[in-house]
mmCIF file of C-alpha atoms in Angstrom:
data_model
loop_
_atom_site.group_PDB
_atom_site.id
_atom_site.type_symbol
_atom_site.label_atom_id
_atom_site.label_comp_id
_atom_site.label_asym_id
_atom_site.label_seq_id
_atom_site.Cartn_x
_atom_site.Cartn_y
_atom_site.Cartn_z
ATOM 1 C CA MET A 8 153.273 40.334 127.834
ATOM 2 C CA GLU A 9 153.032 42.566 130.954
ATOM 3 C CA GLU A 10 149.014 43.486 131.437
ATOM 4 C CA THR A 11 145.913 42.074 129.810
ATOM 5 C CA TYR A 12 142.893 43.384 129.213
ATOM 6 C CA ASN A 13 140.618 40.653 129.903
ATOM 7 C CA GLY A 14 137.242 41.601 131.258
ATOM 8 C CA LYS A 15 138.203 45.501 130.582
ATOM 9 C CA ILE A 16 136.765 48.312 128.203
ATOM 10 C CA LEU A 17 138.880 50.188 125.915
ATOM 11 C CA ILE A 18 137.660 53.747 125.130
ATOM 12 C CA SER A 19 138.847 55.477 121.890
ATOM 13 C CA ASN A 20 140.892 58.700 121.659
ATOM 14 C CA SER A 21 139.085 60.274 119.303
ATOM 15 C CA SER A 22 142.037 62.797 118.401
ATOM 16 C CA ILE A 23 143.569 59.918 117.390
ATOM 17 C CA VAL A 24 141.324 56.663 116.848
ATOM 18 C CA MET A 25 139.100 58.135 112.892
ATOM 19 C CA ASP A 26 138.636 54.686 111.916
ATOM 20 C CA TYR A 27 135.886 52.301 112.085
ATOM 21 C CA PHE A 28 136.914 52.795 115.910
ATOM 22 C CA ASN A 29 136.282 56.351 116.245
ATOM 23 C CA GLN A 30 134.125 56.983 119.559
ATOM 24 C CA THR A 31 133.685 53.431 120.633
ATOM 25 C CA VAL A 32 134.224 51.339 123.543
ATOM 26 C CA ILE A 33 134.783 47.856 123.337
ATOM 27 C CA LEU A 34 134.393 45.067 126.116
ATOM 28 C CA MET A 35 137.775 43.071 126.015
ATOM 29 C CA VAL A 36 136.708 39.281 125.956
ATOM 30 C CA GLU A 37 140.437 37.699 125.923
ATOM 31 C CA HIS A 38 143.637 39.192 125.591
ATOM 32 C CA ASP A 39 147.074 37.253 125.268
ATOM 33 C CA ASN A 40 150.240 36.826 123.822
ATOM 34 C CA GLN A 41 148.163 35.363 120.556
ATOM 35 C CA GLY A 42 146.486 38.688 119.945
ATOM 36 C CA ALA A 43 142.895 40.402 121.338
ATOM 37 C CA PHE A 44 139.504 39.761 120.842
ATOM 38 C CA GLY A 45 136.640 42.114 121.814
ATOM 39 C CA LEU A 46 132.937 43.617 120.736
ATOM 40 C CA VAL A 47 132.294 47.043 120.230
ATOM 41 C CA LEU A 48 129.462 48.006 122.466
ATOM 42 C CA ASN A 49 127.883 51.024 121.063
ATOM 43 C CA LYS A 50 127.528 50.650 117.661
ATOM 44 C CA LYS A 51 124.334 49.684 116.858
ATOM 45 C CA GLN A 52 123.253 48.718 113.194
ATOM 46 C CA LYS A 53 119.999 49.632 111.025
ATOM 47 C CA VAL A 54 118.636 46.105 110.932
ATOM 48 C CA PHE A 55 117.279 43.887 113.279
ATOM 49 C CA ILE A 56 117.417 39.972 114.369
ATOM 50 C CA GLY A 57 115.350 38.930 112.110
ATOM 51 C CA ASP A 58 117.143 40.220 109.195
ATOM 52 C CA ILE A 59 120.755 38.305 110.235
ATOM 53 C CA ILE A 60 119.251 34.644 111.987
ATOM 54 C CA GLN A 61 116.969 32.440 110.507
ATOM 55 C CA GLY A 62 113.979 31.086 112.382
ATOM 56 C CA ILE A 63 113.666 34.008 114.834
ATOM 57 C CA PRO A 64 110.007 34.326 116.625
ATOM 58 C CA ASP A 65 108.189 36.799 114.688
ATOM 59 C CA HIS A 66 107.133 38.596 118.235
ATOM 60 C CA VAL A 67 111.208 40.016 118.315
ATOM 61 C CA SER A 68 112.155 39.407 114.557
ATOM 62 C CA ARG A 69 111.954 42.916 114.174
ATOM 63 C CA THR A 70 112.144 44.814 116.772
ATOM 64 C CA LEU A 71 115.365 43.317 118.440
ATOM 65 C CA PRO A 72 118.271 45.706 117.248
ATOM 66 C CA ILE A 73 121.832 43.986 116.456
ATOM 67 C CA TYR A 74 124.994 45.683 117.150
ATOM 68 C CA SER A 75 128.426 45.409 115.086
ATOM 69 C CA GLY A 76 130.854 43.728 117.077
ATOM 70 C CA GLY A 77 133.121 44.853 115.244
ATOM 71 C CA PRO A 78 134.686 45.243 111.643
ATOM 72 C CA VAL A 79 136.134 41.453 111.213
ATOM 73 C CA ASP A 80 133.826 38.467 109.783
ATOM 74 C CA PRO A 81 130.322 39.259 109.989
ATOM 75 C CA THR A 82 128.831 35.598 109.636
ATOM 76 C CA PHE A 83 130.333 35.836 114.038
ATOM 77 C CA ILE A 84 127.356 36.103 115.885
ATOM 78 C CA SER A 85 127.883 36.324 119.508
ATOM 79 C CA VAL A 86 125.504 37.018 122.504
ATOM 80 C CA LEU A 87 126.083 39.305 125.473
ATOM 81 C CA HIS A 88 123.614 38.548 128.161
ATOM 82 C CA GLU A 89 123.398 37.924 132.086
ATOM 83 C CA ASP A 90 121.279 34.837 132.698
ATOM 84 C CA ASN A 91 123.421 32.336 134.519
ATOM 85 C CA LYS A 92 120.433 30.097 134.823
ATOM 86 C CA ILE A 93 120.222 28.902 131.235
ATOM 87 C CA SER A 94 121.286 25.704 129.859
ATOM 88 C CA GLN A 95 124.338 26.949 128.211
ATOM 89 C CA PRO A 96 125.285 30.360 129.283
ATOM 90 C CA GLY A 97 128.447 30.248 127.652
ATOM 91 C CA ILE A 98 131.838 32.321 129.243
ATOM 92 C CA GLU A 99 131.567 34.629 131.918
ATOM 93 C CA VAL A 100 133.576 37.704 130.692
ATOM 94 C CA ILE A 101 133.433 39.810 133.414
ATOM 95 C CA PRO A 102 130.821 38.884 137.394
ATOM 96 C CA GLY A 103 127.561 38.278 135.920
ATOM 97 C CA LEU A 104 128.011 39.073 132.378
ATOM 98 C CA TYR A 105 127.793 36.109 129.964
ATOM 99 C CA LEU A 106 129.290 35.489 125.954
ATOM 100 C CA ALA A 107 127.242 32.955 124.309
ATOM 101 C CA ARG A 108 127.180 31.768 120.378
ATOM 102 C CA SER A 109 124.534 29.166 120.703
ATOM 103 C CA TYR A 110 121.502 29.690 118.804
ATOM 104 C CA ASP A 111 120.198 27.679 121.167
ATOM 105 C CA THR A 112 121.216 30.068 123.934
ATOM 106 C CA LEU A 113 119.798 32.568 122.056
ATOM 107 C CA LEU A 114 116.301 31.080 121.397
ATOM 108 C CA GLU A 115 116.359 30.764 125.586
ATOM 109 C CA LEU A 116 117.222 34.465 126.118
ATOM 110 C CA LEU A 117 114.437 35.314 123.556
ATOM 111 C CA LYS A 118 111.934 33.783 126.196
ATOM 112 C CA SER A 119 113.315 35.236 129.202
ATOM 113 C CA THR A 120 113.293 38.314 131.002
ATOM 114 C CA SER A 121 117.089 38.874 130.763
ATOM 115 C CA LYS A 122 119.021 41.265 129.401
ATOM 116 C CA PHE A 123 121.176 41.145 126.587
ATOM 117 C CA HIS A 124 122.513 42.353 123.193
ATOM 118 C CA VAL A 125 123.080 40.607 119.979
ATOM 119 C CA TYR A 126 126.222 40.935 117.709
ATOM 120 C CA GLN A 127 127.426 40.706 114.306
ATOM 121 C CA GLY A 128 131.066 40.614 113.827
ATOM 122 C CA TYR A 129 133.845 41.421 116.352
ATOM 123 C CA SER A 130 136.835 43.087 116.902
ATOM 124 C CA GLY A 131 140.201 41.539 116.563
ATOM 125 C CA TRP A 132 143.975 42.618 117.216
ATOM 126 C CA SER A 133 147.102 40.115 115.933
ATOM 127 C CA ALA A 134 149.870 39.412 118.445
ATOM 128 C CA GLY A 135 151.075 43.030 119.621
ATOM 129 C CA GLN A 136 149.116 44.913 117.419
ATOM 130 C CA LEU A 137 146.712 46.049 120.731
ATOM 131 C CA GLU A 138 149.954 46.714 122.609
ATOM 132 C CA THR A 139 151.319 48.746 119.369
ATOM 133 C CA GLU A 140 147.603 50.844 119.932
ATOM 134 C CA MET A 141 148.288 51.426 123.621
ATOM 135 C CA ASP A 142 151.482 52.707 122.860
ATOM 136 C CA ARG A 143 149.988 55.406 120.543
ATOM 137 C CA LYS A 144 147.358 56.037 123.212
ATOM 138 C CA SER A 145 144.786 55.349 121.082
ATOM 139 C CA TRP A 146 142.746 53.621 123.958
ATOM 140 C CA VAL A 147 141.624 54.557 127.578
ATOM 141 C CA ILE A 148 141.314 51.609 129.608
ATOM 142 C CA HIS A 149 138.560 51.180 132.034
ATOM 143 C CA GLU A 150 136.479 48.545 134.247
ATOM 144 C CA ALA A 151 133.743 47.284 133.036
ATOM 145 C CA THR A 152 130.175 46.036 134.806
ATOM 146 C CA LYS A 153 127.775 44.435 133.974
ATOM 147 C CA ASP A 154 125.033 47.331 134.114
ATOM 148 C CA PHE A 155 127.075 49.567 131.847
ATOM 149 C CA VAL A 156 127.398 46.885 129.144
ATOM 150 C CA LEU A 157 123.730 45.640 129.058
ATOM 151 C CA ASN A 158 122.160 49.335 130.192
ATOM 152 C CA GLN A 159 123.907 52.421 127.852
ATOM 153 C CA ASP A 160 122.305 53.825 125.137
ATOM 154 C CA PRO A 161 124.589 53.733 121.940
ATOM 155 C CA GLU A 162 124.159 57.109 121.294
ATOM 156 C CA THR A 163 126.295 57.844 124.725
ATOM 157 C CA THR A 164 128.404 55.241 125.943
ATOM 158 C CA TRP A 165 131.247 57.274 124.292
ATOM 159 C CA ARG A 166 130.409 59.781 126.765
ATOM 160 C CA GLU A 167 129.414 57.626 129.621
ATOM 161 C CA ALA A 168 131.870 55.437 129.828
ATOM 162 C CA LEU A 169 134.655 58.683 130.283
ATOM 163 C CA LYS A 170 132.759 60.270 132.419
ATOM 164 C CA SER A 171 132.349 56.865 134.229
ATOM 165 C CA LYS A 172 136.159 57.062 134.144
ATOM 166 C CA GLY A 173 137.023 60.583 135.972
ATOM 167 C CA GLY A 174 139.545 62.897 136.827
ATOM 168 C CA ILE A 175 140.582 64.634 133.809
ATOM 169 C CA TYR A 176 138.255 62.422 131.439
ATOM 170 C CA LYS A 177 135.226 63.142 132.961
ATOM 171 C CA TYR A 178 136.257 67.030 133.146
ATOM 172 C CA PHE A 179 136.259 67.089 129.382
ATOM 173 C CA VAL A 180 133.283 65.354 128.882
ATOM 174 C CA GLU A 181 131.507 67.689 130.559
ATOM 175 C CA HIS A 182 133.381 71.032 129.280
ATOM 176 C CA THR A 183 134.293 70.210 125.664
ATOM 177 C CA LYS A 184 132.430 69.155 122.677
ATOM 178 C CA ASP A 185 134.933 66.514 121.974
ATOM 179 C CA PRO A 186 137.203 65.945 125.008
ATOM 180 C CA MET A 187 139.798 64.295 123.378
ATOM 181 C CA LEU A 188 140.680 67.275 121.224
ATOM 182 C CA ASN A 189 142.176 68.907 124.263
#
């Protein structure tokens, strides 16, 4: 494998990607010869944390949104967060951003002032599948930052990711309805 996309974001090319992944931004958590694993950052669901996970304190159970991390395995729950001081922060995906799957970690985060997002499901690729999609120009690669991941409005994330990529991507975002159609 020539290039790994660990810790990068994938921005969908809306002129090619017309399925679930249309206008999505994915944080790549792991990418190697075996395949790839990531979380869609900008698909907020119409359910809340208390609808999905039992035992969540009442004060947040109906207010904290759940994001769809992807179409694979809706029983897979994970958290992207910024708190390295909690007892089990998980793995550091990029500097200052951690991925955790522990219920206890989630409860600790609920009591903290740290920023975090909860995801249901994930995006997965088998060996070579992502590379094939890259060859078809289905994705634009960009650097990920903790602030971008945790502070974006899901409605504008895709366009903001293209703008921050700069160059021709920024130009088309600012001058067309759908920048990938040009």
